[in-house]
N, CA, C and O atoms as a GROMACS GRO file, in nm:
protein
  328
    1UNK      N    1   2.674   2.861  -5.650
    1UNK     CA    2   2.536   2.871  -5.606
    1UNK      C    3   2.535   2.956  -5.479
    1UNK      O    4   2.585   2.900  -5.381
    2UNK      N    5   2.485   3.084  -5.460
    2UNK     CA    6   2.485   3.163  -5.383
    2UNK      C    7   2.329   3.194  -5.388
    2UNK      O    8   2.270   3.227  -5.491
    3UNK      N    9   2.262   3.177  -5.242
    3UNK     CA   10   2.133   3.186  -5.192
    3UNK      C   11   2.040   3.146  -5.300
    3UNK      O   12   1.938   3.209  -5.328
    4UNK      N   13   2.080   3.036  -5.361
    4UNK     CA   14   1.994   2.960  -5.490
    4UNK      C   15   1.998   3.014  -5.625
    4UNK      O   16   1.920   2.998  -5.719
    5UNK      N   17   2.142   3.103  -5.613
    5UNK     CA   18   2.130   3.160  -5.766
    5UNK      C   19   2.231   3.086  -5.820
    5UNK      O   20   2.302   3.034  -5.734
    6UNK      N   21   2.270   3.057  -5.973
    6UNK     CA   22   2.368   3.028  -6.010
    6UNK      C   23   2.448   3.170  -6.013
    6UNK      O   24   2.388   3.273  -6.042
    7UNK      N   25   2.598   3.168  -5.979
    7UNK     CA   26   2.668   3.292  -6.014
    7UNK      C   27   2.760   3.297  -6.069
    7UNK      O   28   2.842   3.295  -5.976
    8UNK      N   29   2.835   3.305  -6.189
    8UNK     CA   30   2.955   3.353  -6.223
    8UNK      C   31   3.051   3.435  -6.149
    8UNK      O   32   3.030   3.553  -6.121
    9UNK      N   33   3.171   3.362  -6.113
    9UNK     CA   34   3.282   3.403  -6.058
    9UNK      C   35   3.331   3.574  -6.162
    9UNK      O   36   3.343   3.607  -6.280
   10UNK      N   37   3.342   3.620  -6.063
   10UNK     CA   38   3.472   3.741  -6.090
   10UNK      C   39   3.580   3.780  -6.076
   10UNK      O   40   3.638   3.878  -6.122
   11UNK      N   41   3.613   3.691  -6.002
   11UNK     CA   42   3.753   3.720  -5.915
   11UNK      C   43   3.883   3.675  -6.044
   11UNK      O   44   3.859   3.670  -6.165
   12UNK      N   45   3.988   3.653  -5.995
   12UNK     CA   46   4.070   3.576  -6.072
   12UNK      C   47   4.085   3.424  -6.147
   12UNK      O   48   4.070   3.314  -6.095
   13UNK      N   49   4.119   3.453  -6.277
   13UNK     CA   50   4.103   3.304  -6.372
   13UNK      C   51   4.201   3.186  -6.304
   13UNK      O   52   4.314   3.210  -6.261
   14UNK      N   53   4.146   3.075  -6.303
   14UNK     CA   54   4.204   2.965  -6.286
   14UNK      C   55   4.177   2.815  -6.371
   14UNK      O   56   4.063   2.783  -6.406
   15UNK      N   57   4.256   2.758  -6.389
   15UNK     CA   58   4.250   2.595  -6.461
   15UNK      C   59   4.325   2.492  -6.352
   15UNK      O   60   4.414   2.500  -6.267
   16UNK      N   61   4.236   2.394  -6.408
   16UNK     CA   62   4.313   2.271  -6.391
   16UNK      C   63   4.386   2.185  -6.504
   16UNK      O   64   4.334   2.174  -6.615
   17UNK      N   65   4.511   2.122  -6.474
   17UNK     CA   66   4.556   2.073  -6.607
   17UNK      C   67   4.573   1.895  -6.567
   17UNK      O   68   4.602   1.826  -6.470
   18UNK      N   69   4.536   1.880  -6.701
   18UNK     CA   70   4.588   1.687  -6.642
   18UNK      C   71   4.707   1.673  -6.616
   18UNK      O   72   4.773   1.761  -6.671
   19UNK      N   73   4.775   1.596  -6.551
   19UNK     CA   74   4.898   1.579  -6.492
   19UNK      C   75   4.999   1.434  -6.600
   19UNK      O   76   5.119   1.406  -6.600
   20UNK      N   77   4.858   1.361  -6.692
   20UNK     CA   78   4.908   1.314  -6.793
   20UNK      C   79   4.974   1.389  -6.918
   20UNK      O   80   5.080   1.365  -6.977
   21UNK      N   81   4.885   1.483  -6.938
   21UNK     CA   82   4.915   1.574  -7.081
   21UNK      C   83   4.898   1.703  -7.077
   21UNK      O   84   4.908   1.782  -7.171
   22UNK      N   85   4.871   1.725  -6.968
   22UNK     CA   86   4.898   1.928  -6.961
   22UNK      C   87   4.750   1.973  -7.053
   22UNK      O   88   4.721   2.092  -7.068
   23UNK      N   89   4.694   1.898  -7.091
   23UNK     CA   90   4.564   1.997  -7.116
   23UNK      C   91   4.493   2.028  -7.037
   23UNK      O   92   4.503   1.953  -6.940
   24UNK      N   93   4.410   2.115  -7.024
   24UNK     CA   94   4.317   2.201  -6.940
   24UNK      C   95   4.170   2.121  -6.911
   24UNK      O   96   4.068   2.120  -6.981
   25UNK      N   97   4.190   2.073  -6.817
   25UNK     CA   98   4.031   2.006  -6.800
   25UNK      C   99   3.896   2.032  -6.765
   25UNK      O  100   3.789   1.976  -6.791
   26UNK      N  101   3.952   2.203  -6.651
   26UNK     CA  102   3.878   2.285  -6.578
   26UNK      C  103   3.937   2.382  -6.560
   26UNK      O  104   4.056   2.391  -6.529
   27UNK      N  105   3.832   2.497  -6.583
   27UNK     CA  106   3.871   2.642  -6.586
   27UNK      C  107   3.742   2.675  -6.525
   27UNK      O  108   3.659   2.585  -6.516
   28UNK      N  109   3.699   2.856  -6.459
   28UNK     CA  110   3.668   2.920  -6.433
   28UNK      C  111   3.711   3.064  -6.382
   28UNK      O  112   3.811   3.129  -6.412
   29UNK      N  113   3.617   3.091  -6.303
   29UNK     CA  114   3.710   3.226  -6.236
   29UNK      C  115   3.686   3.241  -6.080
   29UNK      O  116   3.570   3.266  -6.048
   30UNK      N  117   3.742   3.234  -6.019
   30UNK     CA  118   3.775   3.265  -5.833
   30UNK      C  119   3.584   3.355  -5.805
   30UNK      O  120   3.529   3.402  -5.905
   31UNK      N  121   3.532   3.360  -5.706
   31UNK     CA  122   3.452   3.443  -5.648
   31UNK      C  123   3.543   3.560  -5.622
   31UNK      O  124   3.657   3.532  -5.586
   32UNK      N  125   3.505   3.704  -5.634
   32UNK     CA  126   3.596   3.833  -5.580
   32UNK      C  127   3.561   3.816  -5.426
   32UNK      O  128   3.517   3.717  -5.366
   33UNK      N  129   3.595   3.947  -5.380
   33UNK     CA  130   3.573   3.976  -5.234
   33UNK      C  131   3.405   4.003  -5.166
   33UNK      O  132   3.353   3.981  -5.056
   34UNK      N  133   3.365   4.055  -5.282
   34UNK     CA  134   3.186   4.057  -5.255
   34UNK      C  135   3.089   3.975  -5.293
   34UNK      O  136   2.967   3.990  -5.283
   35UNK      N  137   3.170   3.858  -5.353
   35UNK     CA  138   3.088   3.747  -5.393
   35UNK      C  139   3.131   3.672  -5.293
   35UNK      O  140   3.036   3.608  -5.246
   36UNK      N  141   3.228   3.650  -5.241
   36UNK     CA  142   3.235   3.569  -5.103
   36UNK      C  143   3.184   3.610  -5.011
   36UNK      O  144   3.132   3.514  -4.956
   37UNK      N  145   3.163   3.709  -4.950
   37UNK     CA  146   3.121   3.791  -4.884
   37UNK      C  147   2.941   3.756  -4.882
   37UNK      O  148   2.885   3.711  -4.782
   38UNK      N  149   2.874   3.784  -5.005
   38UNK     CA  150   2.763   3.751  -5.046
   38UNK      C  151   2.725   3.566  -4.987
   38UNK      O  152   2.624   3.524  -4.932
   39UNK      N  153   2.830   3.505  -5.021
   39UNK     CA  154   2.829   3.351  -5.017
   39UNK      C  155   2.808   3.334  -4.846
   39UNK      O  156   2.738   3.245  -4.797
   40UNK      N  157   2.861   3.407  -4.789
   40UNK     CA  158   2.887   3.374  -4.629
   40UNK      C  159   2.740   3.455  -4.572
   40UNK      O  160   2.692   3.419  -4.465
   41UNK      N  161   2.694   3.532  -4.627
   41UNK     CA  162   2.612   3.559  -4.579
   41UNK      C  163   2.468   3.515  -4.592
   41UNK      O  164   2.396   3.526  -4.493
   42UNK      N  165   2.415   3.463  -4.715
   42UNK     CA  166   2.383   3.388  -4.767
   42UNK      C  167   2.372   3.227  -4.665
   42UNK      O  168   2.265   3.180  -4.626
   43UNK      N  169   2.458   3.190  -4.650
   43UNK     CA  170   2.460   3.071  -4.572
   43UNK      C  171   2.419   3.095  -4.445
   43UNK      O  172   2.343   3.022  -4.383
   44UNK      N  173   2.482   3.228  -4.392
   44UNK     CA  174   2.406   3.291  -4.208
   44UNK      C  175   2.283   3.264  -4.214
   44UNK      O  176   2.230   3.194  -4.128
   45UNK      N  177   2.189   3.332  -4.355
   45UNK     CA  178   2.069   3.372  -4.362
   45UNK      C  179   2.005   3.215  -4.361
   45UNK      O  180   1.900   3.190  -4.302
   46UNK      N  181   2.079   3.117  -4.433
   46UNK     CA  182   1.993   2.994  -4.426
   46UNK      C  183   1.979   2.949  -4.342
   46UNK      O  184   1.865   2.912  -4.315
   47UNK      N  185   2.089   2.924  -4.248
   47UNK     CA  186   2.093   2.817  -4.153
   47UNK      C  187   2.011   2.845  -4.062
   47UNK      O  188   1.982   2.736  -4.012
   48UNK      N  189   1.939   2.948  -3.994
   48UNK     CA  190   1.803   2.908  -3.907
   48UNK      C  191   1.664   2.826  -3.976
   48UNK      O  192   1.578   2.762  -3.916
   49UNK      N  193   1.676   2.846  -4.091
   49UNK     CA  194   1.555   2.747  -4.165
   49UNK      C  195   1.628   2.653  -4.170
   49UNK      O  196   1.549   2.571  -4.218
   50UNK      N  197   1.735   2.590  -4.155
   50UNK     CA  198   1.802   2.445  -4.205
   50UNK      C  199   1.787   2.403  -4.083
   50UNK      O  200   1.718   2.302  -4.072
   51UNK      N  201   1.849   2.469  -3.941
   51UNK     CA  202   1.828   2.432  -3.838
   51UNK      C  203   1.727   2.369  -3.755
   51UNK      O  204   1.725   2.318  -3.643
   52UNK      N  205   1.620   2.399  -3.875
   52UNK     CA  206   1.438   2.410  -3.815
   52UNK      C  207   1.420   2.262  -3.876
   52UNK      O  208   1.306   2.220  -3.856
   53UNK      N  209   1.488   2.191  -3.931
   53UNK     CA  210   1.433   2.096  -4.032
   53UNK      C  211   1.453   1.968  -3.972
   53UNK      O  212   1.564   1.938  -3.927
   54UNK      N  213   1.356   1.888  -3.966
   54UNK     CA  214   1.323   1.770  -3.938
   54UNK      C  215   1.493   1.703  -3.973
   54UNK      O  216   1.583   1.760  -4.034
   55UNK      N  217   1.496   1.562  -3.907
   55UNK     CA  218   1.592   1.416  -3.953
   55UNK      C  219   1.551   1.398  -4.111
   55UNK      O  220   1.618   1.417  -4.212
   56UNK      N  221   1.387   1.345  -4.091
   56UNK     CA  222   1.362   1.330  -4.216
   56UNK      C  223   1.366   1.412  -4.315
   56UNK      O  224   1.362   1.352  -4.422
   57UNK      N  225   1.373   1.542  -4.327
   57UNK     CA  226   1.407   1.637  -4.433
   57UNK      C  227   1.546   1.638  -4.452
   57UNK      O  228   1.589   1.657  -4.566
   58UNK      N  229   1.612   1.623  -4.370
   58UNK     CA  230   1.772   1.610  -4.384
   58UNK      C  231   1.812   1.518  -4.450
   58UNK      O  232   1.890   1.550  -4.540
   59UNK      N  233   1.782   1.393  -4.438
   59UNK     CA  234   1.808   1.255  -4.461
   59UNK      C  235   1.731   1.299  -4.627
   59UNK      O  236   1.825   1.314  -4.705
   60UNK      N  237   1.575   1.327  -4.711
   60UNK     CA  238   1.591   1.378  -4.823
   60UNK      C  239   1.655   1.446  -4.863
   60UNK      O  240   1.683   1.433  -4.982
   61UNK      N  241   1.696   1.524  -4.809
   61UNK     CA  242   1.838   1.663  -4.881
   61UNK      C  243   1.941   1.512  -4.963
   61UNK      O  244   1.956   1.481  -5.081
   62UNK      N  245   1.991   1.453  -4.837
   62UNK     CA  246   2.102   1.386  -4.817
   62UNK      C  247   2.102   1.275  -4.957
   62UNK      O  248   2.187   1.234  -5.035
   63UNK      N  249   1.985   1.260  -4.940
   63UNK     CA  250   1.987   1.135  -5.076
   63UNK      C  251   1.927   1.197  -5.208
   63UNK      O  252   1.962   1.156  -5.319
   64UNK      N  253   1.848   1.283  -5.193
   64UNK     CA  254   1.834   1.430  -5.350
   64UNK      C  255   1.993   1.430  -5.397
   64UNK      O  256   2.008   1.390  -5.512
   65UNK      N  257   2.109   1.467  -5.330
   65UNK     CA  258   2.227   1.504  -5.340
   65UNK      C  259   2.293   1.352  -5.413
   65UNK      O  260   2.315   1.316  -5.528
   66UNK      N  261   2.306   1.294  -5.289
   66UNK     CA  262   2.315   1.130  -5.374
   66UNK      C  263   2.323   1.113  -5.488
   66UNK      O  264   2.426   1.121  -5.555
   67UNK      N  265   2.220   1.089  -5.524
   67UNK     CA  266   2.112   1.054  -5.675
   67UNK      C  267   2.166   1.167  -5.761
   67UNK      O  268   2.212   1.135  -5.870
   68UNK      N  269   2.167   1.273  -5.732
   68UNK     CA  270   2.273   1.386  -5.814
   68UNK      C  271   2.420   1.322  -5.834
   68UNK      O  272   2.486   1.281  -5.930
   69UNK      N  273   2.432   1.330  -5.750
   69UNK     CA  274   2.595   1.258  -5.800
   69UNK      C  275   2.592   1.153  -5.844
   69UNK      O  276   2.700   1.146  -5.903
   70UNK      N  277   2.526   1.031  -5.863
   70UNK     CA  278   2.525   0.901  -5.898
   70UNK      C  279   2.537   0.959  -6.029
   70UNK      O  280   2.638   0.969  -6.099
   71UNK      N  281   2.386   1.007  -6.060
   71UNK     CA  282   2.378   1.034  -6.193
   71UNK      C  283   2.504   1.091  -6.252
   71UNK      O  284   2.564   1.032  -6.342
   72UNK      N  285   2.539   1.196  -6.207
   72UNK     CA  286   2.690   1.242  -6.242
   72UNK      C  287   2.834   1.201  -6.254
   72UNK      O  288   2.937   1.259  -6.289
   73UNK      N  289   2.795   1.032  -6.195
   73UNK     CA  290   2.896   0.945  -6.136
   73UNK      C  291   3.020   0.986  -6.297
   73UNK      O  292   3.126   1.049  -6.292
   74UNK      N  293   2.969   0.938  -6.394
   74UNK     CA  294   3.142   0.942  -6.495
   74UNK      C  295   3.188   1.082  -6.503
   74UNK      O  296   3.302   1.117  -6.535
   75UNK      N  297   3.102   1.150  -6.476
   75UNK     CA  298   3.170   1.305  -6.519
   75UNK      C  299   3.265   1.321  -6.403
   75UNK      O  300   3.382   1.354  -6.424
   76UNK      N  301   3.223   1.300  -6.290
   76UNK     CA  302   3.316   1.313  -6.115
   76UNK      C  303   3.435   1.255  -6.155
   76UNK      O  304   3.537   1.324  -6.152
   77UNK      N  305   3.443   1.108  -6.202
   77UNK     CA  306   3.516   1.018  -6.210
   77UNK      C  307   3.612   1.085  -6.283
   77UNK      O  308   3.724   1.112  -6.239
   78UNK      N  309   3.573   1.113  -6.394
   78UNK     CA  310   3.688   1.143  -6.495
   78UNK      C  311   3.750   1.310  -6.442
   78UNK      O  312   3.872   1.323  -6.452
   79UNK      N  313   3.683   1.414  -6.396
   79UNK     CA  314   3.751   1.460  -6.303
   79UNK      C  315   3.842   1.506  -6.210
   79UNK      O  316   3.907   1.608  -6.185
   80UNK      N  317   3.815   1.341  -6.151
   80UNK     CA  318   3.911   1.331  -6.056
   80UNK      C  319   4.003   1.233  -6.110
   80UNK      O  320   4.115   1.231  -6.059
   81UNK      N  321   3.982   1.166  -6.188
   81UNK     CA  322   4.108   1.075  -6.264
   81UNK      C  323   4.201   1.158  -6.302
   81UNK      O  324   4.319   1.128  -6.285
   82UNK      N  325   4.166   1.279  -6.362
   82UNK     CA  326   4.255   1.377  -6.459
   82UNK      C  327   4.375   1.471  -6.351
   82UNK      O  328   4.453   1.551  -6.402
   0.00000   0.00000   0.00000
């Protein structure tokens, strides 16, 4: 997620493998040098509007995010089990 876009990596392929059975649990591809690049700048550009933001807008970010992951809770789990 770069300045609210979803982006596909370019850089170099990578996996993760389970450490039980060597299958592949997670794959993608690395950000290149101008998609990181993009990513860092991107974040410069936000942080004076983030900076501007109330406790209470923070504290909603904070639990929006939450509630995302709850919901996501078995997918994390298994995951990180693997």
């Amino acid at each position: 997620l770069i300045g609210g876009e979803w982006i596909s990596g370019e850089g170099s392929q990578w996996e993760r493998r389970s450490p039980s059975d060597g299958r592949t649990v997670w794959s993608g591809q690395w950000l290149n040098p101008a998609q990181a690049e993009s990513a860092v700048s991107a974040a410069q550009s936000a942080f004076p509007s983030w900076s501007q933001t109330t406790l209470e807008e923070r504290i909603s970010a904070c639990k929006q995010f939450a509630e995302q992951v709850t919901a996501r809770r078995d997918e994390l789990a298994q995951l990180i089990a693997v």
